[in-house]
Coordinates of C-alpha atoms (C1' of nucleotides) in Angstrom, one line a residue:
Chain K
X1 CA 16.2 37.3 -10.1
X2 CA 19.5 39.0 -9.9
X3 CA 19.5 42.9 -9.3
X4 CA 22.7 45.4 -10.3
X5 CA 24.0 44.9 -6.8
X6 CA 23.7 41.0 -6.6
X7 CA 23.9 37.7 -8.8
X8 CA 22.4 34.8 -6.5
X9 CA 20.1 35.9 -2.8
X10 CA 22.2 33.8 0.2
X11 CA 19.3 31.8 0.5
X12 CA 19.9 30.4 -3.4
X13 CA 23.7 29.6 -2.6
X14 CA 22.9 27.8 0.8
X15 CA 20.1 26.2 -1.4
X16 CA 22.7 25.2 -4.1
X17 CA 24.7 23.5 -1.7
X18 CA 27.7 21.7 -3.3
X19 CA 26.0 22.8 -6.8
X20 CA 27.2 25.9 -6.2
X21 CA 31.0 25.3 -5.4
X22 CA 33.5 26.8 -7.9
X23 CA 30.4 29.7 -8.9
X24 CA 31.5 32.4 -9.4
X25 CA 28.5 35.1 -7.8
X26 CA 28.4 38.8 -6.2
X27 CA 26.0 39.1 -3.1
X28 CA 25.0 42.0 -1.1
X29 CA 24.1 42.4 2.6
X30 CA 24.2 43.6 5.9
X31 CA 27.9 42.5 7.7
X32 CA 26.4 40.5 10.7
X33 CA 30.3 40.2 12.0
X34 CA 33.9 41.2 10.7
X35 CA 36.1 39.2 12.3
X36 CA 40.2 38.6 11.9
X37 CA 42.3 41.5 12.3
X38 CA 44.9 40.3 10.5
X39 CA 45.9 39.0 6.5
X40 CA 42.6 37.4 6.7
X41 CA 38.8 38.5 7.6
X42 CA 35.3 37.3 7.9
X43 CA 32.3 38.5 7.3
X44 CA 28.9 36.9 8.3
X45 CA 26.8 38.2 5.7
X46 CA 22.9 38.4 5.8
X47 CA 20.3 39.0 3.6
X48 CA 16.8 38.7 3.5
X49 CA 17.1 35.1 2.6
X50 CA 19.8 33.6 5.2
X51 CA 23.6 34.0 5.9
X52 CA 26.9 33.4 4.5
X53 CA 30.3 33.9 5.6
X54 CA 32.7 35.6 3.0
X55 CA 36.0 34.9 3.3
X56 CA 38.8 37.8 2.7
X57 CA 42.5 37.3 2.6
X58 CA 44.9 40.0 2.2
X59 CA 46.2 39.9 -1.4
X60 CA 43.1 38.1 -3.2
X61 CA 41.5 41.7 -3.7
X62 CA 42.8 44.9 -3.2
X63 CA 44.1 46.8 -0.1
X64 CA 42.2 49.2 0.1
X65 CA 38.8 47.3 0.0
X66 CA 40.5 44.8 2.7
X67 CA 41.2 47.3 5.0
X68 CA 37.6 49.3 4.5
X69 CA 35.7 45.7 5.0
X70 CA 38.0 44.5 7.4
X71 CA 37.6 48.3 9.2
X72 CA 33.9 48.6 9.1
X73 CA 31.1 48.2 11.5
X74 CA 28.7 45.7 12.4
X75 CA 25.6 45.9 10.2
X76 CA 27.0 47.9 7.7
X77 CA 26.3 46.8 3.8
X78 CA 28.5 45.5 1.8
X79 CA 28.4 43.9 -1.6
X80 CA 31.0 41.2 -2.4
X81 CA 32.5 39.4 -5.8
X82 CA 34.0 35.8 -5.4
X83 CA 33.8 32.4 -6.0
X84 CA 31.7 29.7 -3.8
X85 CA 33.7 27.5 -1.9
X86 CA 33.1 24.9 0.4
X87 CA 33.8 26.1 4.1
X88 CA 36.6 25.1 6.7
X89 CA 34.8 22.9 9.2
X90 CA 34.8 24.3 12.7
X91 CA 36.3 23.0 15.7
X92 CA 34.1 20.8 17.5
X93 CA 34.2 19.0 20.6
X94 CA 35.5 15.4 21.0
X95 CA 32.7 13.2 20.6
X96 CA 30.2 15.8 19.3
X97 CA 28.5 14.8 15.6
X98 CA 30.5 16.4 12.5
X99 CA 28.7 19.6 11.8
X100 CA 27.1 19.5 8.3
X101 CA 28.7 21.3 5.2
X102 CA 28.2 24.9 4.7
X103 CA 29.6 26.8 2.3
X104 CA 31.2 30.4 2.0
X105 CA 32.4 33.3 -0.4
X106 CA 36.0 33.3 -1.3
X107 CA 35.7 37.2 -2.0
X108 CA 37.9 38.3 -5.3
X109 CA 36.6 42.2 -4.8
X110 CA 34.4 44.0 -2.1
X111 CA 32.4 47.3 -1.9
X112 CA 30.9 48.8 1.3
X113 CA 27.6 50.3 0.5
X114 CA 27.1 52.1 3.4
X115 CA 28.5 52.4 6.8
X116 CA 26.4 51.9 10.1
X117 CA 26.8 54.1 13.1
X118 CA 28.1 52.3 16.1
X119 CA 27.1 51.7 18.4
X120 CA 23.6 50.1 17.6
X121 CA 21.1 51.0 19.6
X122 CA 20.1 47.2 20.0
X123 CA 22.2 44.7 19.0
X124 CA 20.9 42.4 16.2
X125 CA 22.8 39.5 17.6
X126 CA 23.6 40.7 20.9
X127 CA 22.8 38.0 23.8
X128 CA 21.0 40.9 26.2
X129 CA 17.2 41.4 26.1
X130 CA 16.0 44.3 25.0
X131 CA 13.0 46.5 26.4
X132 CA 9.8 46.6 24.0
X133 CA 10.0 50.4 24.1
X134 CA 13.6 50.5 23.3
X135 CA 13.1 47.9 20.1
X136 CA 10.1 50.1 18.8
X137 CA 12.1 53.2 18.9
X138 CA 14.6 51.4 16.7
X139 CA 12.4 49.0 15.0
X140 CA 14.4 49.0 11.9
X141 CA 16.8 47.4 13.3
X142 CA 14.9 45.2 15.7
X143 CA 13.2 43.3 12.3
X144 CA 17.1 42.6 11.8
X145 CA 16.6 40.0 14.2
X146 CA 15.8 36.9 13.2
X147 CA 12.7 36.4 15.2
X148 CA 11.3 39.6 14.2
X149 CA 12.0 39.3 10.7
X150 CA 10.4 35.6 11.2
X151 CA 6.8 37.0 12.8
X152 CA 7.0 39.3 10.2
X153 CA 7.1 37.2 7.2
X154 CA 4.5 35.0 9.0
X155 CA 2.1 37.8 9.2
X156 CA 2.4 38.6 5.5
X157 CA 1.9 34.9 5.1
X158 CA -1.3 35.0 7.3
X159 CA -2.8 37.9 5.4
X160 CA -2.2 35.7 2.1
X161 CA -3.7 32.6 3.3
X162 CA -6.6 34.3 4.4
X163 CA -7.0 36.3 1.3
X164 CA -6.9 33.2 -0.7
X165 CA -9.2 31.2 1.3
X166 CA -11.8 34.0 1.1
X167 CA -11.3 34.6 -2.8
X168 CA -11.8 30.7 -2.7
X169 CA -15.0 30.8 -1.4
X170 CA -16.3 33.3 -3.8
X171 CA -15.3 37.2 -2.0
X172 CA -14.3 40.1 -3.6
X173 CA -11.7 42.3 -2.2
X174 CA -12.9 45.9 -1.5
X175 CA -12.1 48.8 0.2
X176 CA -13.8 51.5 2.1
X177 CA -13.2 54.9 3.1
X178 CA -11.1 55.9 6.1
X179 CA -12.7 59.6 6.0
X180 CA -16.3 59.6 7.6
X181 CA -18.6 62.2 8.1
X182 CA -20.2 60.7 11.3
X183 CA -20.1 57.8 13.6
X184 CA -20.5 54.5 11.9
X185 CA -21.9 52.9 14.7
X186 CA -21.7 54.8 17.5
X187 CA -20.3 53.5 21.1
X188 CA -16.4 53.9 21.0
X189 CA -14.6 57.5 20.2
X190 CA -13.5 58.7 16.9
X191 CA -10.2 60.3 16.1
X192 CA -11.7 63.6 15.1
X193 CA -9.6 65.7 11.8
X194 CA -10.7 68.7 9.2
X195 CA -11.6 67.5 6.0
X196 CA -10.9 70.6 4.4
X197 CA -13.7 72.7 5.9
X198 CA -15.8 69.9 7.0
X199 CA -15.4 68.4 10.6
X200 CA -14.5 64.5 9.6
X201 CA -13.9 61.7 11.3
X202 CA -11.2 58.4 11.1
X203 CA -13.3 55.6 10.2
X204 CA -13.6 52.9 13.3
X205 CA -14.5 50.2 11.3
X206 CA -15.4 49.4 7.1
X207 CA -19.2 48.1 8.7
X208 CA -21.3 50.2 7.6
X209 CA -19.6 49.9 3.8
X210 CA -18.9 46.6 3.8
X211 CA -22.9 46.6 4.1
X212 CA -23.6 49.0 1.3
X213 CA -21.0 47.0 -1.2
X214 CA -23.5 43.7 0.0
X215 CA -26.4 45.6 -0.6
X216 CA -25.3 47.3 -4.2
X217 CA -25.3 43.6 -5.1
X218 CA -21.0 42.5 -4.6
X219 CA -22.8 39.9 -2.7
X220 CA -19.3 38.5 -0.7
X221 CA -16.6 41.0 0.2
X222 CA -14.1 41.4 2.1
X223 CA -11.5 44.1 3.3
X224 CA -7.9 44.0 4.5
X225 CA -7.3 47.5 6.2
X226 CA -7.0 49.9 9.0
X227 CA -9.7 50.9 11.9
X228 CA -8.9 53.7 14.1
X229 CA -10.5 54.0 17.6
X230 CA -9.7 57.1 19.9
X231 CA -10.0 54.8 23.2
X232 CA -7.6 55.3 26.1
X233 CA -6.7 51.9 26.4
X234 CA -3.3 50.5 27.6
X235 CA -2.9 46.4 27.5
X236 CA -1.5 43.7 25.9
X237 CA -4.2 43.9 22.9
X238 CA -5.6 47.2 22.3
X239 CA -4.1 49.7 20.1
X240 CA -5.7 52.4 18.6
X241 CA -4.8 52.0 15.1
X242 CA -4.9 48.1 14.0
X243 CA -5.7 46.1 10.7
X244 CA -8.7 44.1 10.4
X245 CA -10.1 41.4 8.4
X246 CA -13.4 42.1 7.4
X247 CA -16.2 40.4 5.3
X248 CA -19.7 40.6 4.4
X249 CA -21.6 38.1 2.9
X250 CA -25.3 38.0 1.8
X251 CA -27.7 35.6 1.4
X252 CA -25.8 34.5 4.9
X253 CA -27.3 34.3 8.6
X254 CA -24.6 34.0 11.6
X255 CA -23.9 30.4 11.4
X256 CA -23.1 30.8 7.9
X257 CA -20.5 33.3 8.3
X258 CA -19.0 31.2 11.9
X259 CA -18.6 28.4 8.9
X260 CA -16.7 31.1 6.7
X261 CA -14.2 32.2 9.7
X262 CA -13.2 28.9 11.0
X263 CA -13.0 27.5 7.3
X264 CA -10.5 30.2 7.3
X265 CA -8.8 30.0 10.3
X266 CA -8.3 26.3 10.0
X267 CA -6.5 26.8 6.2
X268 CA -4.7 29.3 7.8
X269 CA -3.0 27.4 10.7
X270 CA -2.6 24.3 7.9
X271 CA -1.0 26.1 5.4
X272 CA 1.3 28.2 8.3
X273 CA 2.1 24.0 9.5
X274 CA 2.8 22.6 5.9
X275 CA 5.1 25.8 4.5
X276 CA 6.5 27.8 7.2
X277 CA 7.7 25.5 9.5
X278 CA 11.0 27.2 9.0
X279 CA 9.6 30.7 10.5
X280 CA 8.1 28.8 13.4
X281 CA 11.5 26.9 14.0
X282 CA 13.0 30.3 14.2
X283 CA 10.5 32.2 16.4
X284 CA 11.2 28.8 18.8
X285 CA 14.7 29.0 18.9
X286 CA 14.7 32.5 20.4
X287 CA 11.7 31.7 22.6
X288 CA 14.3 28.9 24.0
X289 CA 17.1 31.6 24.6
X290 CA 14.4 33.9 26.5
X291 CA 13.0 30.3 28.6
X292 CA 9.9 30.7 27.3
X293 CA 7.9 27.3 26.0
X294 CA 8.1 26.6 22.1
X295 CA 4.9 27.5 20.3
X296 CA 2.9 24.7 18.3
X297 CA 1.1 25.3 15.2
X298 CA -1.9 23.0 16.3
X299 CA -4.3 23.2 13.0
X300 CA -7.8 23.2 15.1
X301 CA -10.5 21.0 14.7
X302 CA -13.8 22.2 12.2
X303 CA -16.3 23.3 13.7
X304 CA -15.3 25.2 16.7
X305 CA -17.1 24.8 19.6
X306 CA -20.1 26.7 20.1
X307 CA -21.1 28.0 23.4
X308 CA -24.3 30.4 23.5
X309 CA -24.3 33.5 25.5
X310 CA -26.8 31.6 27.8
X311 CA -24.2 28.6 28.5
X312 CA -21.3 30.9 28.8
X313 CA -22.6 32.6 31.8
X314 CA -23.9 29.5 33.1
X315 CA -19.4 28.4 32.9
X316 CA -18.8 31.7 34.3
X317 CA -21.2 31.3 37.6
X318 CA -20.2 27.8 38.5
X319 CA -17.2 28.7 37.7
X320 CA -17.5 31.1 41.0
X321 CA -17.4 34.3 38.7
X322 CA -19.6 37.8 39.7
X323 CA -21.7 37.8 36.8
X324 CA -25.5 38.0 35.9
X325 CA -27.6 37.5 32.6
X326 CA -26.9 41.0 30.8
X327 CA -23.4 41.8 31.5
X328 CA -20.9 41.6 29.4
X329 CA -18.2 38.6 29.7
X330 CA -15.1 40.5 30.7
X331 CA -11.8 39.2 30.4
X332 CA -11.4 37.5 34.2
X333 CA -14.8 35.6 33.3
X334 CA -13.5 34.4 30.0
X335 CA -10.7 32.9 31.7
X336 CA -13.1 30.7 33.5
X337 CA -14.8 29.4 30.0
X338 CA -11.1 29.2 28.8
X339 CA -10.4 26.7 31.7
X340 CA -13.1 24.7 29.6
X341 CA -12.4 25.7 26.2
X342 CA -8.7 26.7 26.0
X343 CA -8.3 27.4 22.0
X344 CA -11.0 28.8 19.4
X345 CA -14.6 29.0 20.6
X346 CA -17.4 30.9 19.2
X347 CA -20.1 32.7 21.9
X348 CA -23.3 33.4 20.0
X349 CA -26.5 34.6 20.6
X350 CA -25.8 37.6 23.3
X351 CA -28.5 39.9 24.1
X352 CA -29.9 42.0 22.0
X353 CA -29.4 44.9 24.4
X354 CA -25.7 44.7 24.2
X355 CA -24.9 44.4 20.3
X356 CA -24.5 47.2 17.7
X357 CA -28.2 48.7 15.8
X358 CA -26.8 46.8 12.9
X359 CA -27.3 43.4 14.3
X360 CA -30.5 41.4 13.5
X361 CA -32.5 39.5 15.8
X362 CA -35.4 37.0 15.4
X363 CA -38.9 37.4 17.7
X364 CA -39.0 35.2 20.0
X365 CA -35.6 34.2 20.1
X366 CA -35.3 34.4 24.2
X367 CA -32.7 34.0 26.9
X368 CA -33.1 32.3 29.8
X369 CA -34.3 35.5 31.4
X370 CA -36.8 36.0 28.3
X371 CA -35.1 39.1 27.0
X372 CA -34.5 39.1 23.2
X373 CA -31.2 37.1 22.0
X374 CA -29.4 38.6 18.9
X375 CA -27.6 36.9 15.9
X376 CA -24.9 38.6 17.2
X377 CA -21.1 36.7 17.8
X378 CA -17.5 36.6 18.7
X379 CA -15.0 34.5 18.4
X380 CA -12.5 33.8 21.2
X381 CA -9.4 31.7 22.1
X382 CA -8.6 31.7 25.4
X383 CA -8.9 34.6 26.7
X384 CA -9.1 37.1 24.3
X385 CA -11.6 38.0 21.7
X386 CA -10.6 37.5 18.4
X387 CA -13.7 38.5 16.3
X388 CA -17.3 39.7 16.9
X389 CA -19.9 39.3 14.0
X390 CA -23.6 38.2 13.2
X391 CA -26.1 38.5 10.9
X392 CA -27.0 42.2 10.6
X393 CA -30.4 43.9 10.5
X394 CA -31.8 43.8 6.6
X395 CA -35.1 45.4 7.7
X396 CA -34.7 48.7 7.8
X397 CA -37.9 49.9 10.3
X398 CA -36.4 47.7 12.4
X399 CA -33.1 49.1 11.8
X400 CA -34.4 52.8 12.4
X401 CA -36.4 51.3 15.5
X402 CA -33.3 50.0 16.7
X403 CA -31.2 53.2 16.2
X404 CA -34.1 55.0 18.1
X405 CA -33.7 51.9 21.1
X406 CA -30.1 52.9 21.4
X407 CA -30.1 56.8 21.2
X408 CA -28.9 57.5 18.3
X409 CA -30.8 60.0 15.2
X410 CA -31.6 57.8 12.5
X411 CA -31.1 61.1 10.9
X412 CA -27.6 61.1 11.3
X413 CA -27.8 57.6 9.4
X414 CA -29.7 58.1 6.6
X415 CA -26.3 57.6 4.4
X416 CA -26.6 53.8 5.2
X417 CA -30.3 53.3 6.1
X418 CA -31.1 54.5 2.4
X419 CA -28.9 51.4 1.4
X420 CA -32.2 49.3 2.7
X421 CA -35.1 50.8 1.3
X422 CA -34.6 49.4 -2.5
X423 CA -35.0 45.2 -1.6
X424 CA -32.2 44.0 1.2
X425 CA -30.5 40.7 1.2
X426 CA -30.5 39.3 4.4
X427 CA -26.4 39.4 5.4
X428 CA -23.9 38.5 7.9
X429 CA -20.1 39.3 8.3
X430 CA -17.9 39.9 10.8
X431 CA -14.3 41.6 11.5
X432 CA -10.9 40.0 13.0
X433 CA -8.3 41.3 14.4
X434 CA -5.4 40.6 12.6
X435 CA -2.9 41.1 15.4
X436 CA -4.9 39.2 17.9
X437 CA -4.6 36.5 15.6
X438 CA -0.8 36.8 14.9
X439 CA -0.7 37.1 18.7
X440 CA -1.9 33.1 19.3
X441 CA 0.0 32.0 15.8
X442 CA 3.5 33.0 17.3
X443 CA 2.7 33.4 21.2
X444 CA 3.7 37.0 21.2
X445 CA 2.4 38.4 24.8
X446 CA 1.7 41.6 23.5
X447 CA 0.0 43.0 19.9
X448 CA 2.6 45.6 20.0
X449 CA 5.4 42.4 19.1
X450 CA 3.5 41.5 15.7
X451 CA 2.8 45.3 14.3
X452 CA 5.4 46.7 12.6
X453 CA 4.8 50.1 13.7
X454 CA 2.1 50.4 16.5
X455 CA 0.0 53.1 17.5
X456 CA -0.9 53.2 20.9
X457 CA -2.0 55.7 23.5
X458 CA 1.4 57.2 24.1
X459 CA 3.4 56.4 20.5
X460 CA 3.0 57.9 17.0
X461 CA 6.4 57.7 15.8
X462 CA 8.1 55.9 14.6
Chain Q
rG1 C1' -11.3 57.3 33.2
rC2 C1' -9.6 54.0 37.6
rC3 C1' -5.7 51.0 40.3
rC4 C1' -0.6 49.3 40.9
rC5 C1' 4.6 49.5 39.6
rG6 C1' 9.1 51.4 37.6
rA7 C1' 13.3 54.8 35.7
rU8 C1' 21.5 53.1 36.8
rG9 C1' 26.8 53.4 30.6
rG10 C1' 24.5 52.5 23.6
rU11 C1' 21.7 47.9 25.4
rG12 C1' 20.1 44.6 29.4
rU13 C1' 21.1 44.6 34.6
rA14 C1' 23.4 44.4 40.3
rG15 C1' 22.4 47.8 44.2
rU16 C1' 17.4 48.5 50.3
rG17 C1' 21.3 55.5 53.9
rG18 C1' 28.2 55.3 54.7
rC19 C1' 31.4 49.2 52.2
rC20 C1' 29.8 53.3 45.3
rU21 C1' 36.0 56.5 42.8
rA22 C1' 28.7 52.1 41.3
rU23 C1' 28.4 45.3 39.7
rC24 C1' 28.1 42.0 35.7
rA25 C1' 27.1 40.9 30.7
rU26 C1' 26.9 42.9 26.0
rG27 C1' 28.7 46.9 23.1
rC28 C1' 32.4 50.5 21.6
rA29 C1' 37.8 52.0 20.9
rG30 C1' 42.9 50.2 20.6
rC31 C1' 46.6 46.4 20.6
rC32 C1' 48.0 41.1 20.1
rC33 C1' 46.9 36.4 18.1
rU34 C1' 44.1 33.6 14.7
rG35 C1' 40.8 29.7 8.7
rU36 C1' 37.8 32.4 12.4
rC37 C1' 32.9 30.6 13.3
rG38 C1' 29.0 32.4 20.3
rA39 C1' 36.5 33.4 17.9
rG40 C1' 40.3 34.2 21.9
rG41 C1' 43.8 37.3 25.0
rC42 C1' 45.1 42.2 27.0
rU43 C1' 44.1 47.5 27.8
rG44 C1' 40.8 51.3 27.9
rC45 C1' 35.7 54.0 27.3
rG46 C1' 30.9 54.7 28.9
rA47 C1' 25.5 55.5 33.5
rC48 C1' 22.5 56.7 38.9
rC49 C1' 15.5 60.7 34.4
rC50 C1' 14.6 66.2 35.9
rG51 C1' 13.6 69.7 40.0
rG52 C1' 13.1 70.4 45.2
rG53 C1' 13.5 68.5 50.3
rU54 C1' 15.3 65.3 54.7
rU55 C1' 20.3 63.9 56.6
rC56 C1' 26.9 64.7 58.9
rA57 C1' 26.1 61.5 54.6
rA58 C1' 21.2 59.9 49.1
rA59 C1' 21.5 55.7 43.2
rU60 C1' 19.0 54.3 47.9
rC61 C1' 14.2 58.1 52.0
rC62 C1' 10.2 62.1 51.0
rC63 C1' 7.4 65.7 47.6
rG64 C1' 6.5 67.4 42.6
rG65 C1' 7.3 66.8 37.3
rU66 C1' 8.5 63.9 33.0
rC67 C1' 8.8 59.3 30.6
rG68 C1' 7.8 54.2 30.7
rG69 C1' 5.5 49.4 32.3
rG70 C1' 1.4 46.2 34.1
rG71 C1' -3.8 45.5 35.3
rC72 C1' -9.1 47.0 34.8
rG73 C1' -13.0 49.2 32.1
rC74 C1' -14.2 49.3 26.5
rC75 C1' -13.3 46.8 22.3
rA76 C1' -10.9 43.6 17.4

RNA sequence: GCCCCGAUGGUGUAGUGGCCUAUCAUGCAGCCCUGUCGAGGCUGCGACCCGGGUUCAAAUCCCGGUCGGGGCGCCA
C-alpha cells in the first residue's frame, strides 16, 4: 500500500522488473552507500523489502538536494522521486556470465529525512566481524543487516506457523498473568517486585493457568508470551527473560500432546522450506562470509523418536557416561544420546521423583529400579532441551499428596488446587522455548543471536 | 554458586619486557577521478579498561578493581 512518504516498497519495483521501467514512483529508505563525488551520485537504497540504486545527476533535480544527498552519511534516510529505469550493466570479467538486469531510480527530486551520526557504531555492510556485545548495545542497527533482519522475519514467521497449526487443531489463544502472588511451581527463583503493597512475584511460567483455563472448560489453549526466571545462569541458551510456547489440552495424556508438538514442529520446518527459502538463502550467505557451514531446513520425519528415560540412561552408560538411574541427563550425557539421535527426540517417562507436583503418574508404572515413572517429557535435539511436558496430575489428593512429597504447603496452592475439586479433565501440555527452537532453525550458537533484545544475567538495556 | 579465559582507534584485529612515535582491515575527514556498483587513487584522523606495583625500560610481568566471554550446575 503506498504511505505519504512512498509510492511502490523496493521490493515491488525489483518485483516489477521490466514492468516497471518508464514508472514514474517515490521511495523512501535508509542510504546503504553514496557514492560519486562528482556531476553524478549513487545511492544504494534499502528498505524493508530489498535494495535499489538511485541514480542522481547534477542538473536533473535541484542543487541543493544534490549536494545534501550527495553530502550525507551512510544510513541516513532519504526519500526520492524519479522514474524507473533499467540499470547500466556493470563491468564484469572476461569470460564471467552476463549479470542479470536490475533496475534503478533515475531520481527527478530528493529529500533527506534524517541524517545518521557517523561514524556507526557497527557497520551494516562493513566486512569486519562484530562482537555479540558490541551488536546488542547497538542492536538497532545490527537488525540493519541483512542476516539479522532475515532471523528476524523468520522468527515472526515461526511464531505464525505455530499459531496456525495449533488454531488448526482446535486451541484457543489465551493469556495469563505475569503478576503472581506465589511460586507457581516451586524449584527455580522468582524475580521478586511490589505489587502496590503486596510482595508479588514475575510469573516463571503460564502452568499453573494454562491448567485453570483447561479446567474452566477452554478445553485446548495455548499461550505465546514471556517467563521470567531469577537463575544465575550464563550459556549459550539460558536467559532470564524468554518467550514460550505453551499449551494445554484436555481430554489428552502425554503421548497425545508428543503428537500435538511434533505435528507442529514438522509444519513448521515445511512451511519455513516451502516460503522462506529466501531468508534461509540470506542467513547462508553470511554464514559463508563468517566460514561457517550453510544451514538446511531438513523438515523431520513424524513421529520423533521416542527414547524412555530407562533407555536413555542405558545410551548414556554404554556410552561410557557417569550416570545412575535418578540423575538427571545433563548436557555432556545428552551429547552421548545425540551421537545416536542427532535431531528431534522425545525422552519420556522420567522418574516421578524428579518432575514438577503437577505431573501425573500411573501405579505401577516402574523403572528398571522399580521406582515410580511419571508421564512426564522433554523434547530434545541434539543436545539441548527444547521442551518438557506430560500429562499433569487431575487428581487433586494426589496433587496435595504430591505437593506434601516435595515440601511445599498445599496451603500456599489452594489458588490452583481449588481448580480440581469441581470434576477434572484428565490433561496434558507442555512449554517450548521459542528461542531454542529459532536456535536449530537458523544455526545461531547462542539464544542471545535470535532475541531481539535479551535479558540475561548482566544486560537490561537496551 | 563453581571453574577457566579475555580487555589495543568507531568496529574487528596484530603484538609474549627495549625493534611501539603500536600492525592490518574497515570506518571517518578532505582532495582527485568516475555510469559507479565490494568503485578506484592520494592525503590525513583515530586506540593500549581503571588503580597500584616490579623494572633502567611495561600494551607486554605481578596485585586489586571494573567490564566482558566461555564452560558447569539448573532449566525452556
Amino acid at each position: 500500500m503506498p504511505t505519504t512518504y512512498r509510492s511502490h516498497t523496493i521490493g515491488q519495483i525489483i518485483a516489477g522488473g521490466e514492468d516497471m521501467v518508464g514508472e514514474e514512483v517515490t521511495i523512501a529508505g535508509f542510504a546503504e552507500s553514496v557514492r560519486g563525488r562528482g556531476g553524478i551520485c549513487f545511492v544504494t537504497l534499502r528498505d524493508g523489502t530489498g535494495k535499489i540504486q538511485a541514480f542522481l545527476k547534477r542538473g536533473s533535480l535541484d542543487d541543493e538536494s544534490f549536494e545534501t544527498v550527495q553530502n550525507s552519511s551512510r544510513e541516513s534516510t532519504m526519500m526520492f522521486r524519479g522514474s524507473v529505469a533499467r540499470k547500466r550493466p556493470p563491468k564484469t570479467p572476461e569470460g564471467a556470465p552476463p549479470p542479470p538486469k536490475e533496475y534503478e531510480v533515475t531520481v527527478s527530486a530528493a529529500e533527506l529525512l534524517a541524517t545518521a551520526q557517523t561514524p556507526l557504531p557497527v557497520g551494516v555492510v562493513d566486512d569486519v566481524n562484530v562482537g555479540l556485545d558490541t551488536r546488542l548495545d547497538n542492536r538497532h542497527l545490527d537488525v540493519r543487516r541483512s542476516h539479522v533482519n532475515a532471523m528476524f522475519i523468520l522468527r515472526s514467521k515461526v511464531l505464525q506457523y505455530g499459531r496456525e497449526h495449533l488454531i488448526e487443531e482446535g486451541f484457543n489463544e489465551m493469556n495469563s498473568p505475569k503478576i503472581i502472588a506465589s511460586a507457581s511451581e516451586g524449584g527455580t527463583n522468582l524475580f521478586p517486585m511490589m505489587y502496590f503493597d503486596t510482595p508479588a512475584f514475575l510469573s516463571q511460567s503460564p502452568q499453573l493457568y494454562k491448567q485453570l483455563a483447561v479446567l474452566g472448560g477452554l478445553e485446548r489453549v495455548f499461550e505465546i508470551g514471556p517467563a521470567f526466571r531469577a537463575e544465575k545462569h550464563d550459556t549459550y541458551r539460558h536467559l532470564n527473560e524468554f518467550v514460550s510456547f505453551d499449551i494445554e489440552a484436555a481430554w489428552c495424556d502425554d503421548e497425545d500432546v508428543m503428537g500435538v508438538l511434533e505435528r507442529m514442529i514438522h509444519s513448521i520446518w515445511k512451511s519455513v522450506s516451502e516460503k522462506d527459502g529466501h531468508l534461509i538463502e540470506t542467513i547462508n550467505h553470511y554464514r559463508t562470509t563468517q566460514g561457517l557451514e550453510p544451514v538446511k531446513v531438513e523438515i523431520p520425519e513424524v513421529p520423533f523418536p521416542r527414547i524412555s528415560y530407562d533407555e536413555a540412561i542405558d545410551i548414556v552408560k554404554s556410552g561410557g557416561g557417569q550416570i545412575e538411574w535418578g540423575d538427571d541427563i545433563e548436557s555432556h550425557h545428552c551429547d552421548l544420546i545425540a551421537e545416536k539421535y542427532p535431531g528431534f527426540h522425545f525422552i519420556p517417562r522420567w522418574p516421578m521423583s524428579m518432575k514438577p507436583f503437577y505431573i501425573h503418574h500411573k501405579e505401577g508404572e516402574l523403572g528398571t529400579t522399580g521406582q515410580q515413572l511419571s508421564r512426564g517429557f522433554d523434547l530434545n535435539y541434539g543436545r539441548d532441551e527444547m521442551t518438557s511436558g506430560g500429562q499433569r496430575e487431575h487428581r487433586v489428593e494426589v496433587l496435595e499428596q504430591n505437593l506434601l512429597n516435595m515440601d511445599l504447603d498445599p496451603k500456599d496452592f489452594t489458588f490452583y488446587t481449588d481448580g480440581f475439586r469441581y470434576g477434572a479433565p484428565p490433561h496434558a501440555g507442555w512449554g517450548l522455548g521459542v528461542a531454542r527452537l529459532l536456535m536449530v532453525l537458523t544455526g545461531a550458537g547462542n539464544v542471545r543471536e535470535v532475541v531481539l533484545f535479551p535479558r540475561d544475567r548482566s544486560r537490561v538495556t537496551p
